[in-house]
Amino acid sequence: MVASEIRALFAVASRPEVVSLAGGMPYVTALPLDTVGEIVADLVAHRGTVALQYGSAQGDPHLREQICEVMRLEGIEAGPDDVVVTVGSQQALDLITRIFIDPGDVVLAEGPSYVGALGTFAAYQASVVHVTMDDEGLDPAALAETIDALSRQGRRIKFLYTVPTFQNPAGVTLSASRRRQVLEICRRAGVLVVEDNPYGLLGFDGEPMRALRADDPEGVVYLGSFSKTLAPGFRVGWALAPHAVRDKLVLALESAVLSHSTFTQLTVGQYLATQPWREQIKAFRELYRERRDALLGAMDALMPPGCVWTRPAGGFFVWMTLPEGLDSKAILPRAVAERVAFVPGTGFYSDGSGARHMRLSYCYPEPDRIREGVRRLAGVIQQELLMRDTFGTGSAPVHGGVDTPGPDLA
């Protein structure tokens, strides 16, 4: 585990004068904080001896029932016995990797992929092989070709890791037809699918997409979280897994933490039981839609020719590709000096590629701040293009380290 030199830049980026288009932090100010405070006070007053005690490693039974109700919005029919509550979905991902991966085993992942997952896979010495994606998500033909090639090489593929809906970092969504193809390809090859879905309920148009797990209960482990639809500070996520995997998850969780916080589980459960949480998610969707529109509108108006980007229908992120000759990691120090921040694309690939890409987040800043941030960033890119055209290259790339920004940026 190696620290990244960009961490120092992100420490500067947290200053109030810097417009951060880097962080994937939910806008928790939109929550009814007074109500949450009342729920916490009531919980301590009336169930404090339970809330402050050890609990089951699998998670509070009533909360697991409520999680099944949440997943039903995405077409998943499941029972609470197959749900394991975790410390955010990040712990679920860590436990799945611990269970399945021996050093050198292959994990298939979209290219680009979630930086937190790549760090977990590296920690367990997995070999990550990226599969091409486009505006419709993971490319099924590329997936089939990659599986065939690895099989001919005699390499063991343990699972496919995918964020199919409003993907982090690209913002794209796997189409319905491709979802069926991906499941069939993995079913034929005997490859488990790990579906990470923190953004699935945060779409801006229509009903939630049908989850992969809804159509293959035995071949998919589903990871969910309340971090994006309620608050990340509660650190409550979950895994929905086939029976045999569920049992291993509980054993692995016990060895990691004995049991996680009963207090936060009961708080989340009380919130779901007493508050109009569907309406709160709707409010988040409208808020993030406004900010998405502010970002895309400013980019359309201000970004120099040669820049292209995705147009997400939900979630938190836009993925931008820079013109030839520009390196996003090399540009970052100049951008921070101009009081705007982003995450370089190299952090989202296991092999350090992605230098021409950057992830822009619209979830946290106010719309006017987003527009100002885009104005500053467009000016930096324009200056880099002038350097490229004058000297044949932009700023020199920054080498060394691993691009692993902290949780507020992931």
mmCIF file of C-alpha atoms in Angstrom:
data_model
loop_
_atom_site.group_PDB
_atom_site.id
_atom_site.type_symbol
_atom_site.label_atom_id
_atom_site.label_comp_id
_atom_site.label_asym_id
_atom_site.label_seq_id
_atom_site.Cartn_x
_atom_site.Cartn_y
_atom_site.Cartn_z
ATOM 1 C CA MET A 1 0.000 0.000 0.000
ATOM 2 C CA VAL A 2 1.642 3.181 -1.243
ATOM 3 C CA ALA A 3 0.532 6.741 -0.599
ATOM 4 C CA SER A 4 -0.161 8.955 -3.580
ATOM 5 C CA GLU A 5 1.533 12.272 -4.170
ATOM 6 C CA ILE A 6 -1.836 13.732 -5.183
ATOM 7 C CA ARG A 7 -3.048 13.428 -1.580
ATOM 8 C CA ALA A 8 -1.152 16.608 -0.699
ATOM 9 C CA LEU A 9 -2.917 18.427 -3.518
ATOM 10 C CA PHE A 10 -6.300 17.223 -2.306
ATOM 11 C CA ALA A 11 -5.506 18.544 1.160
ATOM 12 C CA VAL A 12 -5.148 21.964 -0.453
ATOM 13 C CA ALA A 13 -8.291 21.334 -2.530
ATOM 14 C CA SER A 14 -10.369 21.079 0.640
ATOM 15 C CA ARG A 15 -9.893 24.790 1.315
ATOM 16 C CA PRO A 16 -13.089 26.847 0.893
ATOM 17 C CA GLU A 17 -11.682 29.036 -1.892
ATOM 18 C CA VAL A 18 -11.146 25.940 -4.080
ATOM 19 C CA VAL A 19 -14.111 24.654 -6.105
ATOM 20 C CA SER A 20 -13.849 20.895 -5.717
ATOM 21 C CA LEU A 21 -15.261 18.908 -8.606
ATOM 22 C CA ALA A 22 -13.375 15.942 -7.152
ATOM 23 C CA GLY A 23 -15.305 14.712 -4.148
ATOM 24 C CA GLY A 24 -18.078 12.134 -4.341
ATOM 25 C CA MET A 25 -19.651 13.425 -1.144
ATOM 26 C CA PRO A 26 -23.457 13.328 -0.908
ATOM 27 C CA TYR A 27 -25.166 16.621 -0.084
ATOM 28 C CA VAL A 28 -26.279 15.646 3.423
ATOM 29 C CA THR A 29 -27.400 19.213 4.149
ATOM 30 C CA ALA A 30 -30.557 18.294 2.235
ATOM 31 C CA LEU A 31 -31.496 15.777 4.936
ATOM 32 C CA PRO A 32 -34.024 16.704 7.654
ATOM 33 C CA LEU A 33 -31.250 16.922 10.235
ATOM 34 C CA ASP A 34 -33.575 17.946 13.084
ATOM 35 C CA THR A 35 -35.617 14.819 12.494
ATOM 36 C CA VAL A 36 -32.508 12.635 12.393
ATOM 37 C CA GLY A 37 -31.461 14.187 15.710
ATOM 38 C CA GLU A 38 -34.846 13.366 17.226
ATOM 39 C CA ILE A 39 -34.571 9.761 16.004
ATOM 40 C CA VAL A 40 -31.152 9.420 17.640
ATOM 41 C CA ALA A 41 -32.336 10.953 20.930
ATOM 42 C CA ASP A 42 -35.409 8.722 21.023
ATOM 43 C CA LEU A 43 -33.315 5.658 20.264
ATOM 44 C CA VAL A 44 -30.948 6.329 23.158
ATOM 45 C CA ALA A 45 -33.798 7.141 25.543
ATOM 46 C CA HIS A 46 -35.941 4.115 24.797
ATOM 47 C CA ARG A 47 -33.647 1.441 23.320
ATOM 48 C CA GLY A 48 -30.249 2.551 24.526
ATOM 49 C CA THR A 49 -29.359 -0.728 26.236
ATOM 50 C CA VAL A 50 -29.868 -2.536 22.918
ATOM 51 C CA ALA A 51 -28.435 0.141 20.627
ATOM 52 C CA LEU A 52 -25.202 0.429 22.626
ATOM 53 C CA GLN A 53 -24.624 -3.328 22.957
ATOM 54 C CA TYR A 54 -22.951 -5.894 20.707
ATOM 55 C CA GLY A 55 -25.164 -7.237 17.942
ATOM 56 C CA SER A 56 -25.361 -10.012 15.384
ATOM 57 C CA ALA A 57 -22.538 -10.174 12.843
ATOM 58 C CA GLN A 58 -25.123 -10.640 10.082
ATOM 59 C CA GLY A 59 -26.916 -7.456 11.076
ATOM 60 C CA ASP A 60 -30.120 -6.387 12.756
ATOM 61 C CA PRO A 61 -32.957 -8.674 11.559
ATOM 62 C CA HIS A 62 -35.503 -5.879 11.148
ATOM 63 C CA LEU A 63 -33.082 -3.735 9.160
ATOM 64 C CA ARG A 64 -32.402 -6.696 6.861
ATOM 65 C CA GLU A 65 -36.136 -6.919 6.188
ATOM 66 C CA GLN A 66 -36.210 -3.212 5.387
ATOM 67 C CA ILE A 67 -33.245 -3.611 3.041
ATOM 68 C CA CYS A 68 -35.229 -6.199 1.100
ATOM 69 C CA GLU A 69 -37.992 -3.612 0.700
ATOM 70 C CA VAL A 70 -35.467 -1.080 -0.649
ATOM 71 C CA MET A 71 -34.042 -3.597 -3.140
ATOM 72 C CA ARG A 72 -37.533 -4.428 -4.369
ATOM 73 C CA LEU A 73 -37.520 -1.025 -6.105
ATOM 74 C CA GLU A 74 -34.938 -2.515 -8.483
ATOM 75 C CA GLY A 75 -36.807 -5.753 -9.107
ATOM 76 C CA ILE A 76 -34.988 -7.851 -6.503
ATOM 77 C CA GLU A 77 -37.049 -10.387 -4.580
ATOM 78 C CA ALA A 78 -35.021 -11.685 -1.658
ATOM 79 C CA GLY A 79 -35.353 -12.769 1.939
ATOM 80 C CA PRO A 80 -33.600 -11.168 4.921
ATOM 81 C CA ASP A 81 -31.682 -14.372 5.668
ATOM 82 C CA ASP A 82 -29.519 -13.767 2.594
ATOM 83 C CA VAL A 83 -28.667 -10.157 3.525
ATOM 84 C CA VAL A 84 -25.474 -9.370 5.435
ATOM 85 C CA VAL A 85 -25.190 -5.839 6.837
ATOM 86 C CA THR A 86 -21.725 -4.325 6.471
ATOM 87 C CA VAL A 87 -19.788 -1.145 7.285
ATOM 88 C CA GLY A 88 -20.716 0.535 4.020
ATOM 89 C CA SER A 89 -20.590 -1.419 0.779
ATOM 90 C CA GLN A 90 -16.800 -0.943 0.850
ATOM 91 C CA GLN A 91 -16.501 -3.523 3.626
ATOM 92 C CA ALA A 92 -18.749 -5.887 1.689
ATOM 93 C CA LEU A 93 -16.389 -5.560 -1.268
ATOM 94 C CA ASP A 94 -13.386 -6.216 0.970
ATOM 95 C CA LEU A 95 -14.998 -9.325 2.443
ATOM 96 C CA ILE A 96 -15.970 -10.709 -0.968
ATOM 97 C CA THR A 97 -12.409 -10.218 -2.172
ATOM 98 C CA ARG A 98 -11.000 -11.851 0.952
ATOM 99 C CA ILE A 99 -13.236 -14.885 0.445
ATOM 100 C CA PHE A 100 -12.587 -15.451 -3.257
ATOM 101 C CA ILE A 101 -9.143 -14.115 -4.115
ATOM 102 C CA ASP A 102 -5.834 -15.920 -3.857
ATOM 103 C CA PRO A 103 -2.745 -13.988 -4.998
ATOM 104 C CA GLY A 104 -2.638 -13.889 -8.801
ATOM 105 C CA ASP A 105 -6.336 -14.624 -9.334
ATOM 106 C CA VAL A 106 -8.044 -12.483 -11.955
ATOM 107 C CA VAL A 107 -10.769 -9.932 -11.269
ATOM 108 C CA LEU A 108 -12.487 -8.540 -14.337
ATOM 109 C CA ALA A 109 -13.512 -4.889 -14.030
ATOM 110 C CA GLU A 110 -14.734 -2.116 -16.265
ATOM 111 C CA GLY A 111 -12.131 0.258 -17.599
ATOM 112 C CA PRO A 112 -12.299 2.729 -15.892
ATOM 113 C CA SER A 113 -13.420 1.329 -12.546
ATOM 114 C CA TYR A 114 -14.139 2.518 -9.004
ATOM 115 C CA VAL A 115 -10.867 3.497 -7.316
ATOM 116 C CA GLY A 116 -11.872 2.027 -3.946
ATOM 117 C CA ALA A 117 -12.421 -1.372 -5.531
ATOM 118 C CA LEU A 118 -9.073 -1.291 -7.297
ATOM 119 C CA GLY A 119 -7.336 -0.552 -3.993
ATOM 120 C CA THR A 120 -9.076 -3.519 -2.369
ATOM 121 C CA PHE A 121 -8.152 -5.876 -5.202
ATOM 122 C CA ALA A 122 -4.530 -4.742 -5.051
ATOM 123 C CA ALA A 123 -4.393 -5.311 -1.298
ATOM 124 C CA TYR A 124 -5.342 -8.966 -1.813
ATOM 125 C CA GLN A 125 -2.885 -9.298 -4.722
ATOM 126 C CA ALA A 126 -5.511 -9.859 -7.394
ATOM 127 C CA SER A 127 -4.684 -9.269 -11.042
ATOM 128 C CA VAL A 128 -7.217 -6.783 -12.415
ATOM 129 C CA VAL A 129 -8.033 -7.088 -16.127
ATOM 130 C CA HIS A 130 -10.074 -4.205 -17.478
ATOM 131 C CA VAL A 131 -12.881 -4.728 -19.987
ATOM 132 C CA THR A 132 -13.775 -2.011 -22.483
ATOM 133 C CA MET A 133 -16.878 0.082 -21.924
ATOM 134 C CA ASP A 134 -18.678 2.784 -23.919
ATOM 135 C CA ASP A 135 -21.732 4.998 -23.526
ATOM 136 C CA GLU A 136 -23.916 1.892 -22.998
ATOM 137 C CA GLY A 137 -21.667 0.485 -20.308
ATOM 138 C CA LEU A 138 -19.629 -2.711 -20.345
ATOM 139 C CA ASP A 139 -19.121 -4.137 -23.851
ATOM 140 C CA PRO A 140 -20.431 -7.755 -23.873
ATOM 141 C CA ALA A 141 -18.340 -8.721 -26.923
ATOM 142 C CA ALA A 142 -15.182 -7.455 -25.230
ATOM 143 C CA LEU A 143 -16.153 -9.307 -22.047
ATOM 144 C CA ALA A 144 -16.559 -12.606 -23.919
ATOM 145 C CA GLU A 145 -13.251 -12.122 -25.752
ATOM 146 C CA THR A 146 -11.431 -11.306 -22.522
ATOM 147 C CA ILE A 147 -12.810 -14.377 -20.744
ATOM 148 C CA ASP A 148 -11.846 -16.620 -23.682
ATOM 149 C CA ALA A 149 -8.333 -15.180 -23.852
ATOM 150 C CA LEU A 150 -7.740 -15.610 -20.121
ATOM 151 C CA SER A 151 -9.101 -19.156 -20.211
ATOM 152 C CA ARG A 152 -6.686 -20.073 -23.008
ATOM 153 C CA GLN A 153 -3.867 -18.707 -20.858
ATOM 154 C CA GLY A 154 -4.977 -20.920 -17.972
ATOM 155 C CA ARG A 155 -5.654 -17.950 -15.664
ATOM 156 C CA ARG A 156 -8.309 -18.204 -12.965
ATOM 157 C CA ILE A 157 -11.112 -15.642 -13.173
ATOM 158 C CA LYS A 158 -12.811 -15.326 -9.794
ATOM 159 C CA PHE A 159 -15.433 -12.685 -10.549
ATOM 160 C CA LEU A 160 -16.542 -9.746 -12.653
ATOM 161 C CA TYR A 161 -16.797 -6.525 -10.660
ATOM 162 C CA THR A 162 -19.228 -4.025 -12.175
ATOM 163 C CA VAL A 163 -21.018 -0.791 -11.281
ATOM 164 C CA PRO A 164 -23.734 -1.118 -13.930
ATOM 165 C CA THR A 165 -25.888 1.907 -13.066
ATOM 166 C CA PHE A 166 -24.545 5.487 -13.186
ATOM 167 C CA GLN A 167 -21.064 4.080 -13.008
ATOM 168 C CA ASN A 168 -18.277 5.528 -10.896
ATOM 169 C CA PRO A 169 -16.312 7.189 -12.493
ATOM 170 C CA ALA A 170 -17.792 7.239 -16.008
ATOM 171 C CA GLY A 171 -21.423 8.013 -15.154
ATOM 172 C CA VAL A 172 -22.721 5.623 -17.852
ATOM 173 C CA THR A 173 -25.387 2.943 -17.408
ATOM 174 C CA LEU A 174 -25.393 -0.609 -18.733
ATOM 175 C CA SER A 175 -28.345 -0.931 -21.112
ATOM 176 C CA ALA A 176 -31.091 -3.500 -20.496
ATOM 177 C CA SER A 177 -30.110 -5.630 -23.502
ATOM 178 C CA ARG A 178 -26.466 -5.652 -22.456
ATOM 179 C CA ARG A 179 -27.424 -6.679 -18.921
ATOM 180 C CA ARG A 180 -28.945 -9.874 -20.275
ATOM 181 C CA GLN A 181 -25.884 -10.515 -22.437
ATOM 182 C CA VAL A 182 -23.415 -9.947 -19.593
ATOM 183 C CA LEU A 183 -25.316 -12.328 -17.311
ATOM 184 C CA GLU A 184 -25.461 -15.007 -20.000
ATOM 185 C CA ILE A 185 -21.748 -14.688 -20.815
ATOM 186 C CA CYS A 186 -20.780 -14.987 -17.157
ATOM 187 C CA ARG A 187 -23.228 -17.843 -16.588
ATOM 188 C CA ARG A 188 -21.743 -19.858 -19.460
ATOM 189 C CA ALA A 189 -18.187 -19.171 -18.267
ATOM 190 C CA GLY A 190 -18.942 -19.889 -14.602
ATOM 191 C CA VAL A 191 -17.870 -16.385 -13.565
ATOM 192 C CA LEU A 192 -19.490 -14.815 -10.508
ATOM 193 C CA VAL A 193 -20.794 -11.264 -10.923
ATOM 194 C CA VAL A 194 -20.282 -8.732 -8.125
ATOM 195 C CA GLU A 195 -22.795 -5.939 -8.728
ATOM 196 C CA ASP A 196 -21.956 -2.741 -6.845
ATOM 197 C CA ASN A 197 -24.980 -0.439 -6.941
ATOM 198 C CA PRO A 198 -24.744 2.607 -4.660
ATOM 199 C CA TYR A 199 -26.349 5.014 -7.159
ATOM 200 C CA GLY A 200 -29.178 2.895 -8.576
ATOM 201 C CA LEU A 201 -32.019 4.875 -6.951
ATOM 202 C CA LEU A 202 -30.558 8.245 -7.974
ATOM 203 C CA GLY A 203 -31.688 8.311 -11.595
ATOM 204 C CA PHE A 204 -33.040 11.535 -13.052
ATOM 205 C CA ASP A 205 -35.557 10.041 -15.480
ATOM 206 C CA GLY A 206 -38.089 7.261 -14.998
ATOM 207 C CA GLU A 207 -38.060 4.233 -12.725
ATOM 208 C CA PRO A 208 -34.900 2.562 -11.393
ATOM 209 C CA MET A 209 -33.135 0.108 -13.702
ATOM 210 C CA ARG A 210 -33.687 -3.569 -13.008
ATOM 211 C CA ALA A 211 -30.684 -4.873 -11.080
ATOM 212 C CA LEU A 212 -28.540 -7.697 -12.434
ATOM 213 C CA ARG A 213 -29.271 -9.623 -9.226
ATOM 214 C CA ALA A 214 -32.992 -9.554 -10.024
ATOM 215 C CA ASP A 215 -32.407 -11.863 -12.995
ATOM 216 C CA ASP A 216 -29.724 -14.187 -11.584
ATOM 217 C CA PRO A 217 -30.020 -14.813 -7.832
ATOM 218 C CA GLU A 218 -27.391 -17.568 -7.828
ATOM 219 C CA GLY A 219 -24.803 -15.922 -10.064
ATOM 220 C CA VAL A 220 -24.728 -12.389 -8.651
ATOM 221 C CA VAL A 221 -23.605 -10.927 -5.333
ATOM 222 C CA TYR A 222 -25.311 -7.547 -4.929
ATOM 223 C CA LEU A 223 -23.702 -4.757 -2.901
ATOM 224 C CA GLY A 224 -25.847 -1.886 -1.646
ATOM 225 C CA SER A 225 -25.401 1.138 0.590
ATOM 226 C CA PHE A 226 -27.289 3.880 2.402
ATOM 227 C CA SER A 227 -24.312 6.218 1.963
ATOM 228 C CA LYS A 228 -25.741 7.917 -1.128
ATOM 229 C CA THR A 229 -29.474 7.754 -0.356
ATOM 230 C CA LEU A 230 -29.277 8.629 3.358
ATOM 231 C CA ALA A 231 -25.857 9.549 4.776
ATOM 232 C CA PRO A 232 -22.353 8.083 4.518
ATOM 233 C CA GLY A 233 -21.623 8.874 8.163
ATOM 234 C CA PHE A 234 -23.846 5.998 9.299
ATOM 235 C CA ARG A 235 -21.572 3.555 7.423
ATOM 236 C CA VAL A 236 -24.386 1.090 6.748
ATOM 237 C CA GLY A 237 -24.252 -1.037 3.620
ATOM 238 C CA TRP A 238 -25.036 -4.619 2.771
ATOM 239 C CA ALA A 239 -24.384 -7.643 0.596
ATOM 240 C CA LEU A 240 -27.088 -9.887 -0.821
ATOM 241 C CA ALA A 241 -25.486 -13.210 -1.634
ATOM 242 C CA PRO A 242 -26.339 -16.837 -2.440
ATOM 243 C CA HIS A 243 -26.543 -19.009 0.700
ATOM 244 C CA ALA A 244 -23.045 -20.489 0.588
ATOM 245 C CA VAL A 245 -21.434 -17.107 -0.014
ATOM 246 C CA ARG A 246 -23.560 -15.500 2.699
ATOM 247 C CA ASP A 247 -22.285 -17.971 5.302
ATOM 248 C CA LYS A 248 -18.676 -17.190 4.393
ATOM 249 C CA LEU A 249 -19.413 -13.463 4.508
ATOM 250 C CA VAL A 250 -20.705 -13.737 8.078
ATOM 251 C CA LEU A 251 -17.625 -15.690 9.167
ATOM 252 C CA ALA A 252 -15.304 -13.177 7.501
ATOM 253 C CA LEU A 253 -17.173 -10.258 9.056
ATOM 254 C CA GLU A 254 -16.943 -11.771 12.529
ATOM 255 C CA SER A 255 -13.182 -12.122 12.178
ATOM 256 C CA ALA A 256 -12.883 -8.529 10.962
ATOM 257 C CA VAL A 257 -15.077 -6.604 13.421
ATOM 258 C CA LEU A 258 -16.914 -9.117 15.671
ATOM 259 C CA SER A 259 -20.063 -7.105 15.030
ATOM 260 C CA HIS A 260 -20.634 -3.679 13.562
ATOM 261 C CA SER A 261 -22.519 -0.786 15.097
ATOM 262 C CA THR A 262 -25.938 -1.747 16.429
ATOM 263 C CA PHE A 263 -26.491 1.951 17.114
ATOM 264 C CA THR A 264 -26.196 3.082 13.484
ATOM 265 C CA GLN A 265 -28.190 0.100 12.210
ATOM 266 C CA LEU A 266 -31.098 0.868 14.536
ATOM 267 C CA THR A 267 -30.909 4.552 13.628
ATOM 268 C CA VAL A 268 -31.170 3.764 9.920
ATOM 269 C CA GLY A 269 -33.948 1.277 10.609
ATOM 270 C CA GLN A 270 -35.928 3.838 12.619
ATOM 271 C CA TYR A 271 -35.455 6.418 9.872
ATOM 272 C CA LEU A 272 -36.812 3.978 7.255
ATOM 273 C CA ALA A 273 -39.730 3.018 9.511
ATOM 274 C CA THR A 274 -40.846 6.540 10.432
ATOM 275 C CA GLN A 275 -39.802 8.891 7.623
ATOM 276 C CA PRO A 276 -40.905 9.292 3.983
ATOM 277 C CA TRP A 277 -37.571 7.989 2.693
ATOM 278 C CA ARG A 278 -38.819 7.549 -0.872
ATOM 279 C CA GLU A 279 -39.683 11.240 -0.951
ATOM 280 C CA GLN A 280 -36.257 12.092 0.449
ATOM 281 C CA ILE A 281 -34.606 10.101 -2.352
ATOM 282 C CA LYS A 282 -36.783 11.979 -4.838
ATOM 283 C CA ALA A 283 -35.559 15.268 -3.341
ATOM 284 C CA PHE A 284 -31.949 14.114 -3.722
ATOM 285 C CA ARG A 285 -32.620 13.171 -7.336
ATOM 286 C CA GLU A 286 -33.964 16.620 -8.165
ATOM 287 C CA LEU A 287 -31.080 18.312 -6.370
ATOM 288 C CA TYR A 288 -28.460 16.258 -8.202
ATOM 289 C CA ARG A 289 -30.264 16.698 -11.525
ATOM 290 C CA GLU A 290 -29.989 20.495 -11.136
ATOM 291 C CA ARG A 291 -26.282 20.202 -10.415
ATOM 292 C CA ARG A 292 -25.709 17.763 -13.275
ATOM 293 C CA ASP A 293 -27.392 20.253 -15.603
ATOM 294 C CA ALA A 294 -25.244 23.098 -14.261
ATOM 295 C CA LEU A 295 -22.062 21.106 -14.908
ATOM 296 C CA LEU A 296 -23.023 19.944 -18.399
ATOM 297 C CA GLY A 297 -24.335 23.360 -19.397
ATOM 298 C CA ALA A 298 -21.112 25.064 -18.303
ATOM 299 C CA MET A 299 -18.981 22.431 -20.044
ATOM 300 C CA ASP A 300 -20.964 22.826 -23.284
ATOM 301 C CA ALA A 301 -20.409 26.575 -23.155
ATOM 302 C CA LEU A 302 -16.809 26.788 -21.941
ATOM 303 C CA MET A 303 -14.719 23.688 -22.589
ATOM 304 C CA PRO A 304 -12.148 24.020 -25.413
ATOM 305 C CA PRO A 305 -12.606 22.014 -28.639
ATOM 306 C CA GLY A 306 -11.282 18.473 -28.411
ATOM 307 C CA CYS A 307 -12.695 17.806 -24.939
ATOM 308 C CA VAL A 308 -15.466 15.187 -24.828
ATOM 309 C CA TRP A 309 -17.473 13.915 -21.883
ATOM 310 C CA THR A 310 -20.255 11.578 -20.808
ATOM 311 C CA ARG A 311 -23.791 12.780 -20.076
ATOM 312 C CA PRO A 312 -25.012 10.785 -17.049
ATOM 313 C CA ALA A 313 -28.685 10.080 -16.449
ATOM 314 C CA GLY A 314 -28.128 9.784 -12.707
ATOM 315 C CA GLY A 315 -25.519 9.407 -10.006
ATOM 316 C CA PHE A 316 -22.690 11.812 -9.234
ATOM 317 C CA PHE A 317 -20.069 11.850 -11.998
ATOM 318 C CA VAL A 318 -19.050 13.012 -15.466
ATOM 319 C CA TRP A 319 -16.041 11.452 -17.226
ATOM 320 C CA MET A 320 -14.096 13.812 -19.476
ATOM 321 C CA THR A 321 -11.477 12.980 -22.097
ATOM 322 C CA LEU A 322 -8.858 15.630 -22.838
ATOM 323 C CA PRO A 323 -7.386 16.433 -26.262
ATOM 324 C CA GLU A 324 -4.317 14.530 -27.458
ATOM 325 C CA GLY A 325 -1.111 15.485 -25.694
ATOM 326 C CA LEU A 326 -2.665 16.517 -22.377
ATOM 327 C CA ASP A 327 -2.198 14.623 -19.108
ATOM 328 C CA SER A 328 -4.808 15.116 -16.381
ATOM 329 C CA LYS A 329 -2.453 14.170 -13.554
ATOM 330 C CA ALA A 330 0.114 16.681 -14.762
ATOM 331 C CA ILE A 331 -2.569 19.375 -15.056
ATOM 332 C CA LEU A 332 -3.861 18.889 -11.500
ATOM 333 C CA PRO A 333 -1.254 21.077 -9.697
ATOM 334 C CA ARG A 334 -1.945 23.964 -12.076
ATOM 335 C CA ALA A 335 -5.696 23.474 -11.612
ATOM 336 C CA VAL A 336 -5.411 23.534 -7.818
ATOM 337 C CA ALA A 337 -3.319 26.720 -8.123
ATOM 338 C CA GLU A 338 -6.265 28.172 -10.067
ATOM 339 C CA ARG A 339 -8.595 27.047 -7.241
ATOM 340 C CA VAL A 340 -10.373 24.125 -8.899
ATOM 341 C CA ALA A 341 -9.925 20.386 -8.310
ATOM 342 C CA PHE A 342 -10.805 17.125 -10.060
ATOM 343 C CA VAL A 343 -9.665 13.492 -9.876
ATOM 344 C CA PRO A 344 -7.162 12.398 -12.568
ATOM 345 C CA GLY A 345 -8.173 9.413 -14.673
ATOM 346 C CA THR A 346 -5.114 7.322 -13.805
ATOM 347 C CA GLY A 347 -6.613 6.450 -10.422
ATOM 348 C CA PHE A 348 -9.398 4.467 -12.091
ATOM 349 C CA TYR A 349 -7.162 1.981 -13.922
ATOM 350 C CA SER A 350 -5.041 -0.727 -12.323
ATOM 351 C CA ASP A 351 -2.259 -0.279 -14.872
ATOM 352 C CA GLY A 352 -1.878 3.491 -14.554
ATOM 353 C CA SER A 353 -3.475 4.280 -17.907
ATOM 354 C CA GLY A 354 -6.187 6.896 -18.273
ATOM 355 C CA ALA A 355 -3.880 9.924 -18.391
ATOM 356 C CA ARG A 356 -6.144 11.782 -20.839
ATOM 357 C CA HIS A 357 -9.192 11.387 -18.605
ATOM 358 C CA MET A 358 -10.567 13.069 -15.500
ATOM 359 C CA ARG A 359 -13.585 12.571 -13.258
ATOM 360 C CA LEU A 360 -15.746 15.573 -12.445
ATOM 361 C CA SER A 361 -18.266 15.402 -9.615
ATOM 362 C CA TYR A 362 -21.379 17.579 -9.387
ATOM 363 C CA CYS A 363 -22.975 16.206 -6.218
ATOM 364 C CA TYR A 364 -21.627 18.587 -3.576
ATOM 365 C CA PRO A 365 -21.038 22.192 -4.804
ATOM 366 C CA GLU A 366 -23.904 24.593 -5.377
ATOM 367 C CA PRO A 367 -24.772 25.135 -9.077
ATOM 368 C CA ASP A 368 -23.146 28.577 -9.242
ATOM 369 C CA ARG A 369 -19.967 27.174 -7.717
ATOM 370 C CA ILE A 370 -20.024 24.354 -10.263
ATOM 371 C CA ARG A 371 -20.211 26.864 -13.110
ATOM 372 C CA GLU A 372 -17.334 28.866 -11.634
ATOM 373 C CA GLY A 373 -15.299 25.683 -11.221
ATOM 374 C CA VAL A 374 -15.837 24.763 -14.859
ATOM 375 C CA ARG A 375 -14.797 28.277 -15.900
ATOM 376 C CA ARG A 376 -11.542 27.931 -13.974
ATOM 377 C CA LEU A 377 -10.883 24.422 -15.262
ATOM 378 C CA ALA A 378 -11.594 25.390 -18.871
ATOM 379 C CA GLY A 379 -9.045 28.195 -18.533
ATOM 380 C CA VAL A 380 -6.416 25.777 -17.240
ATOM 381 C CA ILE A 381 -7.058 23.358 -20.111
ATOM 382 C CA GLN A 382 -6.871 26.203 -22.618
ATOM 383 C CA GLN A 383 -3.470 27.188 -21.242
ATOM 384 C CA GLU A 384 -2.296 23.574 -21.502
ATOM 385 C CA LEU A 385 -3.410 23.475 -25.120
ATOM 386 C CA LEU A 386 -1.412 26.635 -25.817
ATOM 387 C CA MET A 387 1.668 25.010 -24.251
ATOM 388 C CA ARG A 388 1.110 21.873 -26.315
ATOM 389 C CA ASP A 389 0.761 23.847 -29.540
ATOM 390 C CA THR A 390 3.801 25.996 -28.737
ATOM 391 C CA PHE A 391 6.213 23.442 -27.299
ATOM 392 C CA GLY A 392 4.747 20.146 -28.502
ATOM 393 C CA THR A 393 3.564 19.015 -25.074
ATOM 394 C CA GLY A 394 1.687 20.218 -22.014
ATOM 395 C CA SER A 395 2.858 20.047 -18.401
ATOM 396 C CA ALA A 396 5.198 17.186 -17.584
ATOM 397 C CA PRO A 397 3.447 14.152 -16.067
ATOM 398 C CA VAL A 398 3.829 13.561 -12.334
ATOM 399 C CA HIS A 399 5.269 10.116 -11.674
ATOM 400 C CA GLY A 400 5.271 7.789 -8.694
ATOM 401 C CA GLY A 401 2.714 6.737 -6.128
ATOM 402 C CA VAL A 402 -0.682 5.194 -6.521
ATOM 403 C CA ASP A 403 -3.754 7.314 -7.200
ATOM 404 C CA THR A 404 -5.821 6.430 -4.163
ATOM 405 C CA PRO A 405 -7.719 9.490 -2.923
ATOM 406 C CA GLY A 406 -9.503 9.241 0.386
ATOM 407 C CA PRO A 407 -13.145 8.299 0.977
ATOM 408 C CA ASP A 408 -14.482 11.819 0.441
ATOM 409 C CA LEU A 409 -13.104 11.674 -3.102
ATOM 410 C CA ALA A 410 -13.890 8.062 -3.987
#
